[in-house]
Amino acid sequence: MIAVFGHRNPDTDAIASAMVYASLLSRQGVEAQAYRLGELNFETSYVLRELGLEAPDLLPELKAGTQVALVDHNESAQSAANLAELAVTRVVDHHKLGDLVTSDPPFLRFEPVGCTSTILLKLFREANLAVEPQDAKLMLSAILSDTLHFRSPTTTPDDRMAVEFLAPIAGIEDVEAYALAMFAAKSDLGDTPAAQLLKMDYKVFPFGDPAQRWGIGVIETTNPAYVFGRKAELLQAMDEARAEGGLNGVLLSVVDILNETNRTFILSATEHRVVQEAFGVETVDGVADLGDRISRKKQIVPALEAYFASGT
Amino acid sequence: MIAVFGHRNPDTDAIASAMVYASLLSRQGVEAQAYRLGELNFETSYVLRELGLEAPDLLPELKAGTQVALVDHNESAQSAANLAELAVTRVVDHHKLGDLVTSDPPFLRFEPVGCTSTILLKLFREANLAVEPQDAKLMLSAILSDTLHFRSPTTTPDDRMAVEFLAPIAGIEDVEAYALAMFAAKSDLGDTPAAQLLKMDYKVFPFGDPAQRWGIGVIETTNPAYVFGRKAELLQAMDEARAEGGLNGVLLSVVDILNETNRTFILSATEHRVVQEAFGVETVDGVADLGDRISRKKQIVPALEAYFASGT
């Protein structure tokens, strides 16, 4: 039995890809079970509710040597706590390669596309396996989520082709309407505590050498006014996250999905200076307007990497 | 332009896969050029002579940031000297994942099969590209070489199927005879200096933490008597390699291809003790009989890794 899971603070791709990859492996005769590394966000809950599916179980503590398959991540900081003791035999991912090492030749499939599920669809087609409606809807949801329905600069022609292929199998006639419903569900944050909002889509990145560690959260929403209404609480949650994590800095980007803008909450003078020098952007009232840089992976992290690599 | 290359001390797979992957990328509209990181062995020279092909050029010093594609290796110790400064955008490999990191999402294709060329054939077929006879013969040669014509325990059904698919395209009616001719060419070592014999198929591996560094050479031959006739010279070359490389140990395995045996030259008390404890094998007259452990990747390196990881 191989345990399949995506990153901590799972998003729709992390959950959907784990479920679909486990399904693909099972159909190829490899016993596999999908797990999650945290609570579902509102978008993912909506997708699973639409499908009448339960969420995967939380990953239990795995014994050293257990075979695992990673989807949608590969860095230990985003993975199971005892990843170094586990046997990573498979990874399907669309992120840069971090600190992963393996003790045996693995199966790795990385492509610079917008979503892990886009790669999974290729695996189905290469294996000449028909895609079931449930898997199709999971993959399609993940692609719409990761690419913000093709708005993100991470979008590739492969992602568009995958959605075109999957929509009829998933029984989705109006992809635009389905995407808006997903984004509305994601934006319906209600009385979610600020600390939870911050951590909903939050990753810790090492930058520079010796490494600084920065926490970067993203809230993708169709209702930025709601998030700005909770700015004071969120800044406090960021301050606590920085202290608890022993981090050098914390940023929280509020991405307006429909207008494709990123306004980032700035915690203190350190973040102010780094954002000023890395992006050439000023902070006003604790907010830096990062314009159309809506992709953390493609537009935020690389700029910070370049800034810290320059030895400043 | 992307530079494509295999590991140092190239074998047939390292050269053939670089040439074939460059050919595949070019046909997919990606400008690519194959290079080599060292001198060809006699088997690879034979294969290229049979095809009427020149060897790829030696890799020149590449400017920082140059895009490169790695085949048949991924660890920096086996790659271009300034790999850390280069932009690794693609890797096709069948080894364990070592110290590779990337700054952007790469294209990675790793599978636990016997030969990189087996994976390359899949890439051709997934792209619906017909394989040209020259590429077919290069891939087939690499697979026969890496798997010792299916004798090695690294052989998988995919490798066998690839050879079956490629042989008619390559115009090779008698695969067995062609493999024997390749192995005979490889074994015709003539008056090659001992230092060069040692380094012909030689890799440095880190073991344990803090890492020890061991050099492990393999001579695959149909004529082991010839190699044993040069044992004294080879032991001296091993001694020099250990000193020059600042290595903790050096081993040289003489693999009898046809009889599928491995007798390994043992340099000093250190190697004696490690081989005794890792494999339970005694050294007699400077030679440890490792039986049918003919795969460095699958049978030698993992045992040494386990031994050093146990903290001894």
Coordinates of C-alpha atoms in Angstrom, one line a residue:
Chain A
M1 CA 0.0 0.0 0.0
I2 CA 1.4 3.4 -1.0
A3 CA 0.2 6.6 0.7
V4 CA -0.5 9.4 -1.7
F5 CA -0.7 13.0 -0.5
G6 CA -0.3 16.7 -1.4
H7 CA 1.2 19.5 0.6
R8 CA 0.3 21.0 3.9
N9 CA -2.5 23.6 4.0
P10 CA -3.9 21.7 1.0
D11 CA -5.6 23.5 -1.9
T12 CA -7.9 21.9 -4.4
D13 CA -5.0 20.6 -6.5
A14 CA -3.3 19.0 -3.5
I15 CA -6.5 17.1 -2.5
A16 CA -7.8 16.3 -6.0
S17 CA -4.5 15.2 -7.4
A18 CA -3.9 12.9 -4.4
M19 CA -7.4 11.3 -4.9
V20 CA -7.0 11.0 -8.7
Y21 CA -3.4 9.7 -8.5
A22 CA -4.5 7.0 -6.0
S23 CA -7.3 6.1 -8.3
L24 CA -4.9 5.9 -11.3
L25 CA -2.4 3.8 -9.4
S26 CA -5.1 1.4 -8.2
R27 CA -6.2 0.9 -11.7
Q28 CA -2.6 0.1 -12.7
G29 CA -2.5 -2.6 -10.0
V30 CA -0.6 -0.5 -7.4
E31 CA -2.5 -0.4 -4.1
A32 CA -2.8 3.2 -3.1
Q33 CA -4.7 5.4 -0.7
A34 CA -5.1 9.2 -0.8
Y35 CA -4.6 11.3 2.4
R36 CA -4.5 15.0 3.2
L37 CA -2.1 17.0 5.4
G38 CA -4.5 19.5 6.7
E39 CA -8.0 21.0 6.7
L40 CA -9.8 21.5 3.4
N41 CA -10.4 25.1 2.2
F42 CA -13.9 26.2 1.3
E43 CA -13.3 25.8 -2.4
T44 CA -12.2 22.2 -2.0
S45 CA -15.1 21.4 0.3
Y46 CA -17.4 22.8 -2.4
V47 CA -15.9 20.6 -5.1
L48 CA -16.1 17.4 -3.0
R49 CA -19.7 18.3 -1.9
E50 CA -20.7 18.7 -5.6
L51 CA -19.3 15.3 -6.2
G52 CA -20.8 13.7 -3.1
L53 CA -17.4 12.6 -1.9
E54 CA -15.8 12.5 1.5
A55 CA -12.5 14.2 2.1
P56 CA -9.5 11.8 2.3
D57 CA -8.4 11.0 5.8
L58 CA -5.7 13.0 7.6
L59 CA -2.3 11.3 7.0
P60 CA -1.5 9.1 10.0
E61 CA 2.0 8.9 11.4
L62 CA 3.7 6.5 9.0
K63 CA 6.3 4.0 9.9
A64 CA 9.8 4.6 8.7
G65 CA 10.3 3.0 5.3
T66 CA 6.7 3.3 4.2
Q67 CA 6.2 3.9 0.5
V68 CA 4.7 7.3 -0.3
A69 CA 3.8 9.2 -3.5
L70 CA 3.9 13.0 -3.4
V71 CA 1.7 15.1 -5.5
D72 CA 1.8 18.9 -6.0
H73 CA 4.9 19.4 -3.8
N74 CA 8.3 17.9 -3.2
E75 CA 10.0 20.0 -0.5
S76 CA 10.2 18.5 3.0
A77 CA 9.0 21.8 4.6
Q78 CA 5.6 21.3 2.9
S79 CA 5.3 17.6 3.4
A80 CA 4.8 14.9 6.0
A81 CA 6.7 15.7 9.2
N82 CA 8.9 12.5 9.0
L83 CA 9.3 12.6 5.2
A84 CA 13.1 11.9 5.5
E85 CA 12.3 8.5 7.0
L86 CA 9.8 7.6 4.3
A87 CA 10.5 5.9 1.0
V88 CA 9.4 8.4 -1.7
T89 CA 8.9 6.2 -4.8
R90 CA 6.7 8.6 -6.9
V91 CA 6.3 12.3 -7.3
V92 CA 4.0 14.1 -9.7
D93 CA 4.5 17.8 -9.4
H94 CA 4.7 21.2 -11.2
H95 CA 7.0 23.1 -8.7
K96 CA 10.7 23.6 -8.7
L97 CA 12.7 20.8 -7.3
G98 CA 13.7 21.4 -3.7
D99 CA 15.5 19.2 -1.2
L100 CA 14.1 15.9 -2.2
V101 CA 16.5 12.9 -2.3
T102 CA 15.6 9.3 -2.8
S103 CA 17.5 6.1 -1.9
D104 CA 16.3 4.2 -5.0
P105 CA 15.5 5.3 -8.6
P106 CA 12.0 6.8 -8.3
F107 CA 9.2 7.5 -10.7
L108 CA 9.2 11.3 -11.1
R109 CA 7.0 13.3 -13.4
F110 CA 7.5 17.0 -13.3
E111 CA 6.3 19.4 -16.0
P112 CA 6.2 23.2 -15.9
V113 CA 2.5 23.4 -16.3
G114 CA -0.2 25.2 -14.3
C115 CA -1.5 22.3 -12.3
T116 CA -0.5 18.8 -11.2
S117 CA -3.8 17.4 -12.5
T118 CA -2.8 18.4 -16.0
I119 CA 0.1 16.0 -15.7
L120 CA -2.1 13.3 -14.2
L121 CA -4.4 13.5 -17.2
K122 CA -1.4 12.8 -19.4
L123 CA -0.6 9.7 -17.3
F124 CA -4.1 8.4 -17.8
R125 CA -3.9 9.0 -21.6
E126 CA -0.4 7.5 -21.9
A127 CA -1.7 4.4 -20.0
N128 CA -4.7 4.2 -22.4
L129 CA -7.1 4.4 -19.4
A130 CA -10.5 6.0 -19.8
V131 CA -11.0 8.8 -17.3
E132 CA -14.1 8.3 -15.1
P133 CA -16.4 11.3 -14.6
Q134 CA -15.5 11.6 -10.9
D135 CA -11.8 11.8 -11.7
A136 CA -12.5 14.1 -14.6
K137 CA -14.3 16.6 -12.3
L138 CA -11.6 16.5 -9.7
M139 CA -8.9 17.2 -12.2
L140 CA -10.9 19.9 -13.9
S141 CA -11.6 21.6 -10.6
A142 CA -7.9 21.5 -9.7
I143 CA -6.9 23.0 -13.0
L144 CA -9.5 25.8 -12.7
S145 CA -8.4 26.4 -9.1
D146 CA -4.6 26.5 -9.8
T147 CA -4.8 28.6 -12.9
L148 CA -7.7 30.8 -11.6
H149 CA -9.5 29.7 -14.7
F150 CA -6.6 30.5 -17.0
R151 CA -6.0 34.0 -15.5
S152 CA -2.7 33.0 -13.8
P153 CA 0.5 33.4 -15.8
T154 CA 1.3 29.8 -14.8
T155 CA -1.3 28.7 -17.3
T156 CA 0.0 26.7 -20.3
P157 CA -1.7 25.4 -23.4
D158 CA -1.6 21.9 -21.8
D159 CA -3.9 23.2 -19.0
R160 CA -6.4 24.6 -21.4
M161 CA -6.4 21.4 -23.5
A162 CA -6.9 19.3 -20.4
V163 CA -10.0 21.3 -19.3
E164 CA -11.4 21.1 -22.8
F165 CA -10.9 17.3 -22.7
L166 CA -12.2 16.9 -19.2
A167 CA -15.3 19.1 -19.2
P168 CA -17.6 16.8 -21.3
I169 CA -16.5 13.7 -19.3
A170 CA -17.2 15.6 -16.1
G171 CA -20.6 16.6 -17.4
I172 CA -19.8 20.3 -17.0
E173 CA -21.4 22.3 -19.8
D174 CA -20.6 25.8 -18.6
V175 CA -17.0 25.8 -17.3
E176 CA -17.0 29.6 -16.6
A177 CA -20.1 29.3 -14.4
Y178 CA -18.6 26.3 -12.5
A179 CA -15.3 28.2 -12.0
L180 CA -17.2 31.2 -10.6
A181 CA -19.1 29.0 -8.3
M182 CA -15.8 27.5 -7.0
F183 CA -14.3 30.9 -6.5
A184 CA -17.4 32.2 -4.8
A185 CA -17.2 29.2 -2.4
K186 CA -13.6 30.0 -1.8
S187 CA -14.4 33.6 -1.1
D188 CA -17.2 32.9 1.4
L189 CA -14.9 33.0 4.4
G190 CA -17.5 33.8 7.0
D191 CA -16.2 34.0 10.5
T192 CA -13.1 31.9 9.8
P193 CA -10.5 32.9 12.5
A194 CA -7.8 35.2 11.1
A195 CA -5.0 32.7 11.9
Q196 CA -6.8 30.1 9.8
L197 CA -7.4 32.5 6.9
L198 CA -3.7 33.3 6.9
K199 CA -2.7 29.6 6.8
M200 CA -5.3 28.5 4.3
D201 CA -2.8 28.7 1.4
Y202 CA 0.5 29.3 3.2
K203 CA 4.0 28.0 2.5
V204 CA 7.4 28.5 4.1
F205 CA 10.2 29.2 1.7
P206 CA 14.0 29.2 2.4
F207 CA 15.7 32.1 0.7
G208 CA 19.5 32.9 0.3
D209 CA 22.5 31.3 1.9
P210 CA 22.5 31.1 4.9
A211 CA 18.8 30.6 4.4
Q212 CA 16.3 33.0 5.7
R213 CA 12.8 31.5 6.1
W214 CA 9.8 33.4 4.9
G215 CA 6.1 32.5 5.3
I216 CA 4.0 33.6 2.3
G217 CA 0.2 33.3 2.4
V218 CA -2.2 33.9 -0.4
I219 CA -5.9 34.6 -0.2
E220 CA -7.4 34.3 -3.6
T221 CA -10.9 35.8 -3.5
T222 CA -13.6 37.4 -5.5
N223 CA -14.4 39.6 -2.5
P224 CA -11.2 41.4 -1.5
A225 CA -13.2 44.0 0.4
Y226 CA -14.1 41.3 3.0
V227 CA -10.4 40.5 3.5
F228 CA -9.4 44.1 3.8
G229 CA -12.1 44.5 6.4
R230 CA -10.2 42.1 8.5
K231 CA -6.7 43.6 7.9
A232 CA -5.9 44.4 11.5
E233 CA -6.7 40.8 12.7
L234 CA -4.7 39.3 9.8
L235 CA -1.7 41.5 10.6
Q236 CA -1.8 40.2 14.1
A237 CA -2.1 36.6 12.9
M238 CA 1.0 37.3 10.7
D239 CA 2.9 38.6 13.6
E240 CA 2.1 35.5 15.6
A241 CA 3.0 33.2 12.7
R242 CA 6.4 34.9 12.4
A243 CA 7.2 34.5 16.1
E244 CA 5.9 30.9 16.3
G245 CA 7.7 29.8 13.2
G246 CA 10.9 31.7 14.0
L247 CA 10.6 33.2 10.6
N248 CA 12.5 36.1 9.1
G249 CA 9.4 37.6 7.4
V250 CA 5.8 36.9 6.7
L251 CA 3.8 38.2 3.7
L252 CA 0.1 37.8 2.9
S253 CA -1.1 38.5 -0.6
V254 CA -4.7 39.3 -1.3
V255 CA -5.4 38.2 -4.8
D256 CA -8.5 39.6 -6.5
I257 CA -9.3 36.7 -8.8
L258 CA -11.6 38.6 -11.2
N259 CA -9.6 41.8 -11.5
E260 CA -6.3 40.0 -11.4
T261 CA -4.5 42.2 -8.8
N262 CA -2.4 41.4 -5.8
R263 CA -2.3 43.7 -2.8
T264 CA 0.0 42.3 -0.1
F265 CA -0.2 43.0 3.6
I266 CA 3.2 44.2 5.0
L267 CA 3.9 43.4 8.6
S268 CA 6.9 45.4 9.6
A269 CA 9.9 47.5 8.4
T270 CA 11.7 44.3 7.4
E271 CA 9.0 43.2 5.0
H272 CA 8.7 46.8 3.8
R273 CA 12.3 47.0 2.9
V274 CA 12.5 43.6 1.2
V275 CA 9.4 44.2 -0.9
Q276 CA 10.6 47.7 -1.8
E277 CA 14.0 46.3 -3.0
A278 CA 12.7 43.1 -4.6
F279 CA 9.7 44.5 -6.4
G280 CA 10.4 48.3 -6.4
V281 CA 7.1 48.8 -4.7
E282 CA 6.3 51.1 -1.8
T283 CA 4.1 50.2 1.2
V284 CA 1.3 52.5 2.1
D285 CA -0.8 51.9 5.2
G286 CA 0.6 48.4 5.6
V287 CA -0.3 47.4 2.0
A288 CA 2.0 47.0 -1.0
D289 CA 0.3 47.1 -4.4
L290 CA 2.1 44.3 -6.3
G291 CA -0.1 45.0 -9.4
D292 CA -0.7 41.9 -11.6
R293 CA 1.7 39.6 -9.9
I294 CA -1.0 37.1 -8.9
S295 CA 1.2 34.0 -9.0
R296 CA 3.2 33.3 -5.9
K297 CA 5.2 30.5 -7.7
K298 CA 6.0 32.5 -10.8
Q299 CA 6.0 36.1 -9.8
I300 CA 6.6 36.4 -6.0
V301 CA 8.9 33.7 -5.0
P302 CA 11.4 34.0 -7.9
A303 CA 11.7 37.8 -7.3
L304 CA 12.5 37.1 -3.6
E305 CA 14.9 34.4 -4.5
A306 CA 16.8 36.7 -6.8
Y307 CA 16.8 39.4 -4.2
F308 CA 18.2 37.2 -1.4
A309 CA 20.6 35.4 -3.8
S310 CA 22.1 38.8 -4.6
G311 CA 23.5 38.6 -1.1
T312 CA 21.7 41.7 0.2
Chain B
M1 CA 19.9 26.5 -27.4
I2 CA 19.9 23.9 -24.7
A3 CA 23.0 21.8 -24.0
V4 CA 22.2 18.1 -23.4
F5 CA 24.7 15.8 -21.7
G6 CA 25.2 12.6 -19.7
H7 CA 27.5 11.9 -16.8
R8 CA 31.3 12.1 -16.6
N9 CA 33.2 9.0 -17.7
P10 CA 30.4 8.4 -20.2
D11 CA 29.1 5.0 -21.1
T12 CA 27.0 4.1 -24.1
D13 CA 23.8 5.3 -22.4
A14 CA 25.2 8.6 -21.4
I15 CA 26.4 9.3 -25.0
A16 CA 23.5 7.8 -26.9
S17 CA 20.8 9.3 -24.7
A18 CA 22.3 12.8 -25.0
M19 CA 22.3 12.4 -28.8
V20 CA 18.8 11.0 -29.0
Y21 CA 17.3 13.5 -26.5
A22 CA 18.9 16.4 -28.5
S23 CA 17.3 14.9 -31.6
L24 CA 13.9 14.5 -29.9
L25 CA 14.0 18.1 -28.6
S26 CA 15.0 19.5 -32.0
R27 CA 12.1 17.7 -33.6
Q28 CA 9.8 19.2 -30.9
G29 CA 11.0 22.7 -31.8
V30 CA 13.5 23.1 -28.9
E31 CA 17.0 23.9 -30.2
A32 CA 19.3 21.4 -28.6
Q33 CA 22.9 20.2 -28.9
A34 CA 24.4 17.0 -27.4
Y35 CA 27.8 17.0 -25.6
R36 CA 29.9 14.6 -23.7
L37 CA 31.8 15.0 -20.4
G38 CA 34.7 12.7 -21.2
E39 CA 36.3 10.2 -23.5
L40 CA 34.3 7.5 -25.1
N41 CA 34.8 3.9 -24.0
F42 CA 35.5 1.2 -26.6
E43 CA 31.9 0.0 -26.7
T44 CA 30.5 3.5 -27.4
S45 CA 33.2 4.1 -30.1
Y46 CA 32.1 0.8 -31.7
V47 CA 28.5 1.8 -31.7
L48 CA 29.2 5.2 -33.3
R49 CA 31.6 3.7 -35.8
E50 CA 28.8 1.2 -36.8
L51 CA 26.5 4.1 -37.4
G52 CA 29.1 6.3 -39.2
L53 CA 28.6 9.0 -36.6
E54 CA 31.1 11.4 -34.9
A55 CA 31.1 11.6 -31.1
P56 CA 29.5 14.7 -29.6
D57 CA 31.9 17.5 -28.8
L58 CA 33.3 17.8 -25.3
L59 CA 31.1 20.2 -23.2
P60 CA 32.6 23.6 -23.3
E61 CA 32.6 25.9 -20.2
L62 CA 29.1 27.1 -20.1
K63 CA 28.1 30.6 -19.0
A64 CA 26.1 30.9 -15.7
G65 CA 22.4 30.6 -16.4
T66 CA 22.8 28.5 -19.6
Q67 CA 19.9 26.1 -20.0
V68 CA 21.0 22.4 -19.8
A69 CA 19.3 19.1 -20.0
L70 CA 20.8 16.2 -18.0
V71 CA 20.4 12.6 -19.2
D72 CA 21.4 9.4 -17.3
H73 CA 22.5 11.3 -14.2
N74 CA 21.4 14.0 -11.8
E75 CA 24.0 14.4 -9.1
S76 CA 26.4 17.3 -9.3
A77 CA 29.5 15.1 -8.5
Q78 CA 28.8 13.3 -11.8
S79 CA 28.0 16.4 -13.9
A80 CA 29.4 19.6 -15.4
A81 CA 31.8 21.3 -13.0
N82 CA 29.7 24.4 -12.7
L83 CA 26.3 22.7 -12.6
A84 CA 25.2 24.8 -9.7
E85 CA 25.4 27.9 -11.9
L86 CA 23.5 26.4 -14.8
A87 CA 19.7 26.3 -15.3
V88 CA 18.7 22.7 -15.3
T89 CA 15.4 22.7 -17.1
R90 CA 15.1 19.0 -18.1
V91 CA 16.3 15.7 -16.7
V92 CA 15.6 12.2 -18.1
D93 CA 17.2 9.6 -15.8
H94 CA 16.9 6.2 -14.1
H95 CA 19.0 6.8 -11.0
K96 CA 18.1 7.8 -7.5
L97 CA 17.6 11.5 -7.0
G98 CA 20.6 13.1 -5.5
D99 CA 21.4 16.7 -4.8
L100 CA 19.7 18.3 -7.7
V101 CA 17.7 21.5 -7.1
T102 CA 16.2 23.9 -9.6
S103 CA 15.1 27.5 -9.5
D104 CA 12.1 27.0 -11.7
P105 CA 9.6 24.1 -12.3
P106 CA 11.6 21.7 -14.5
F107 CA 10.6 18.9 -16.9
L108 CA 11.7 15.7 -15.0
R109 CA 11.2 12.2 -16.2
F110 CA 12.6 9.6 -13.9
E111 CA 11.5 5.9 -14.1
P112 CA 13.1 2.9 -12.3
V113 CA 14.0 1.1 -15.6
G114 CA 17.2 -0.3 -16.8
C115 CA 18.3 2.4 -19.2
T116 CA 17.6 6.1 -19.9
S117 CA 17.0 5.3 -23.5
T118 CA 14.0 3.1 -22.5
I119 CA 12.4 6.3 -21.1
L120 CA 13.4 8.3 -24.2
L121 CA 11.6 5.8 -26.4
K122 CA 8.4 6.5 -24.4
L123 CA 8.8 10.2 -25.0
F124 CA 9.0 9.6 -28.7
R125 CA 5.9 7.5 -28.6
E126 CA 4.0 9.8 -26.4
A127 CA 4.8 12.7 -28.8
N128 CA 3.6 10.5 -31.7
L129 CA 7.0 10.9 -33.4
A130 CA 8.3 8.2 -35.6
V131 CA 11.8 6.9 -34.5
E132 CA 14.5 7.3 -37.1
P133 CA 16.8 4.3 -37.7
Q134 CA 19.8 6.1 -36.3
D135 CA 18.1 7.1 -33.1
A136 CA 16.7 3.6 -32.8
K137 CA 20.1 2.0 -33.0
L138 CA 21.5 4.4 -30.5
M139 CA 18.7 3.7 -28.0
L140 CA 18.9 -0.1 -28.6
S141 CA 22.7 0.0 -28.1
A142 CA 22.3 1.9 -24.8
I143 CA 19.7 -0.5 -23.5
L144 CA 21.8 -3.6 -24.4
S145 CA 24.8 -1.9 -22.8
D146 CA 23.1 -0.8 -19.5
T147 CA 21.2 -4.1 -19.0
L148 CA 24.1 -6.3 -20.3
H149 CA 21.6 -7.6 -22.7
F150 CA 19.0 -8.2 -20.0
R151 CA 21.5 -10.0 -17.7
S152 CA 21.5 -7.2 -15.1
P153 CA 19.0 -7.2 -12.3
T154 CA 18.1 -3.7 -13.3
T155 CA 16.4 -5.0 -16.4
T156 CA 12.6 -4.4 -16.5
P157 CA 9.9 -5.5 -18.9
D158 CA 9.9 -2.0 -20.4
D159 CA 13.6 -2.4 -21.4
R160 CA 12.8 -5.7 -23.2
M161 CA 9.8 -4.2 -24.9
A162 CA 11.9 -1.2 -26.1
V163 CA 14.5 -3.5 -27.7
E164 CA 11.8 -5.5 -29.3
F165 CA 10.3 -2.3 -30.7
L166 CA 13.6 -0.8 -31.8
A167 CA 15.4 -3.7 -33.4
P168 CA 13.5 -3.8 -36.7
I169 CA 13.7 0.0 -37.0
A170 CA 17.4 -0.1 -36.4
G171 CA 17.7 -2.9 -38.9
I172 CA 19.2 -5.3 -36.4
E173 CA 18.1 -8.9 -37.1
D174 CA 20.2 -10.7 -34.6
V175 CA 20.2 -8.7 -31.4
E176 CA 22.2 -11.4 -29.5
A177 CA 25.0 -11.2 -32.1
Y178 CA 25.0 -7.4 -32.0
A179 CA 25.2 -7.3 -28.2
L180 CA 28.1 -9.8 -28.2
A181 CA 30.0 -7.6 -30.8
M182 CA 29.4 -4.5 -28.5
F183 CA 30.7 -6.4 -25.5
A184 CA 33.7 -7.8 -27.4
A185 CA 34.5 -4.2 -28.5
K186 CA 34.2 -3.1 -24.8
S187 CA 36.5 -5.9 -23.7
D188 CA 39.2 -5.2 -26.3
L189 CA 41.1 -3.0 -23.9
G190 CA 44.5 -3.3 -25.6
D191 CA 47.2 -1.2 -24.0
T192 CA 44.8 1.3 -22.4
P193 CA 46.7 2.8 -19.4
A194 CA 45.5 1.4 -16.0
A195 CA 44.4 4.8 -14.8
Q196 CA 42.2 5.1 -17.8
L197 CA 40.8 1.6 -17.4
L198 CA 39.8 2.4 -13.8
K199 CA 38.1 5.6 -14.8
M200 CA 36.3 4.2 -17.8
D201 CA 33.1 3.6 -15.8
Y202 CA 33.8 5.2 -12.5
K203 CA 31.6 7.3 -10.2
V204 CA 32.2 9.0 -6.8
F205 CA 29.4 8.4 -4.3
P206 CA 28.8 10.1 -0.9
F207 CA 27.9 7.7 1.9
G208 CA 26.7 8.4 5.4
D209 CA 26.5 11.6 7.4
P210 CA 29.0 13.2 7.6
A211 CA 29.6 12.0 4.1
Q212 CA 32.5 9.7 3.2
R213 CA 33.3 9.8 -0.5
W214 CA 34.0 6.5 -2.3
G215 CA 35.1 6.0 -5.8
I216 CA 33.6 2.9 -7.4
G217 CA 34.8 1.7 -10.8
V218 CA 33.3 -1.1 -12.9
I219 CA 34.9 -3.0 -15.8
E220 CA 32.3 -5.0 -17.6
T221 CA 34.1 -7.5 -19.8
T222 CA 33.8 -10.7 -21.7
N223 CA 37.5 -11.2 -20.9
P224 CA 38.1 -11.0 -17.2
A225 CA 41.4 -12.8 -17.5
Y226 CA 42.9 -9.8 -19.3
V227 CA 41.8 -7.5 -16.5
F228 CA 43.2 -9.8 -13.8
G229 CA 46.5 -9.9 -15.7
R230 CA 46.7 -6.2 -15.0
K231 CA 45.7 -6.3 -11.4
A232 CA 48.9 -4.9 -9.9
E233 CA 48.8 -1.8 -12.2
L234 CA 45.1 -1.3 -11.5
L235 CA 45.6 -1.5 -7.7
Q236 CA 48.3 1.2 -8.1
A237 CA 45.9 3.3 -10.2
M238 CA 43.2 2.9 -7.5
D239 CA 45.7 4.0 -4.9
E240 CA 46.5 7.1 -6.9
A241 CA 42.8 7.9 -7.5
R242 CA 42.1 7.6 -3.8
A243 CA 44.9 10.1 -2.9
E244 CA 44.1 12.5 -5.8
G245 CA 40.4 12.5 -5.0
G246 CA 40.8 12.7 -1.2
L247 CA 38.5 9.7 -1.1
N248 CA 37.8 7.4 1.8
G249 CA 37.9 4.3 -0.3
V250 CA 38.1 3.0 -3.9
L251 CA 36.7 -0.2 -5.3
L252 CA 37.0 -1.7 -8.8
S253 CA 34.5 -4.4 -9.7
V254 CA 35.5 -6.7 -12.6
V255 CA 32.1 -7.9 -14.0
D256 CA 32.2 -11.0 -16.2
I257 CA 29.3 -10.2 -18.5
L258 CA 28.8 -13.7 -19.9
N259 CA 29.1 -15.6 -16.6
E260 CA 27.4 -12.8 -14.6
T261 CA 30.0 -12.6 -11.8
N262 CA 31.6 -9.7 -9.9
R263 CA 35.1 -10.0 -8.5
T264 CA 36.2 -6.7 -6.9
F265 CA 39.7 -5.5 -6.4
I266 CA 40.3 -4.4 -2.8
L267 CA 42.9 -1.8 -2.2
S268 CA 43.6 -1.7 1.5
A269 CA 42.4 -2.7 5.0
T270 CA 39.7 -0.1 4.9
E271 CA 38.0 -1.4 1.8
H272 CA 38.6 -5.0 3.1
R273 CA 36.7 -4.2 6.4
V274 CA 33.8 -2.3 4.7
V275 CA 33.3 -5.0 2.1
Q276 CA 33.4 -7.7 4.7
E277 CA 30.8 -5.9 6.9
A278 CA 28.6 -4.6 4.1
F279 CA 28.5 -7.8 2.0
G280 CA 29.7 -10.5 4.4
V281 CA 32.4 -11.3 1.9
E282 CA 36.1 -12.0 2.6
T283 CA 39.0 -10.6 0.6
V284 CA 41.6 -13.1 -0.7
D285 CA 44.7 -11.9 -2.5
G286 CA 43.2 -8.4 -2.9
V287 CA 40.0 -9.8 -4.5
A288 CA 36.5 -10.0 -3.0
D289 CA 34.2 -12.4 -4.7
L290 CA 30.9 -10.5 -4.8
G291 CA 29.1 -13.4 -6.6
D292 CA 26.3 -12.4 -8.9
R293 CA 26.1 -8.7 -7.7
I294 CA 26.8 -7.3 -11.1
S295 CA 24.8 -4.1 -10.8
R296 CA 26.6 -1.2 -9.1
K297 CA 23.4 0.8 -8.9
K298 CA 21.2 -2.0 -7.6
Q299 CA 23.5 -4.3 -5.6
I300 CA 26.7 -2.5 -4.7
V301 CA 25.7 1.1 -3.8
P302 CA 22.6 0.3 -1.8
A303 CA 24.5 -2.2 0.4
L304 CA 27.2 0.4 1.0
E305 CA 24.6 3.1 1.7
A306 CA 22.9 0.8 4.2
Y307 CA 26.2 0.0 5.9
F308 CA 27.3 3.6 6.2
A309 CA 23.8 4.8 7.2
S310 CA 23.9 2.3 10.1
G311 CA 26.4 4.7 11.6
T312 CA 29.3 2.3 11.7

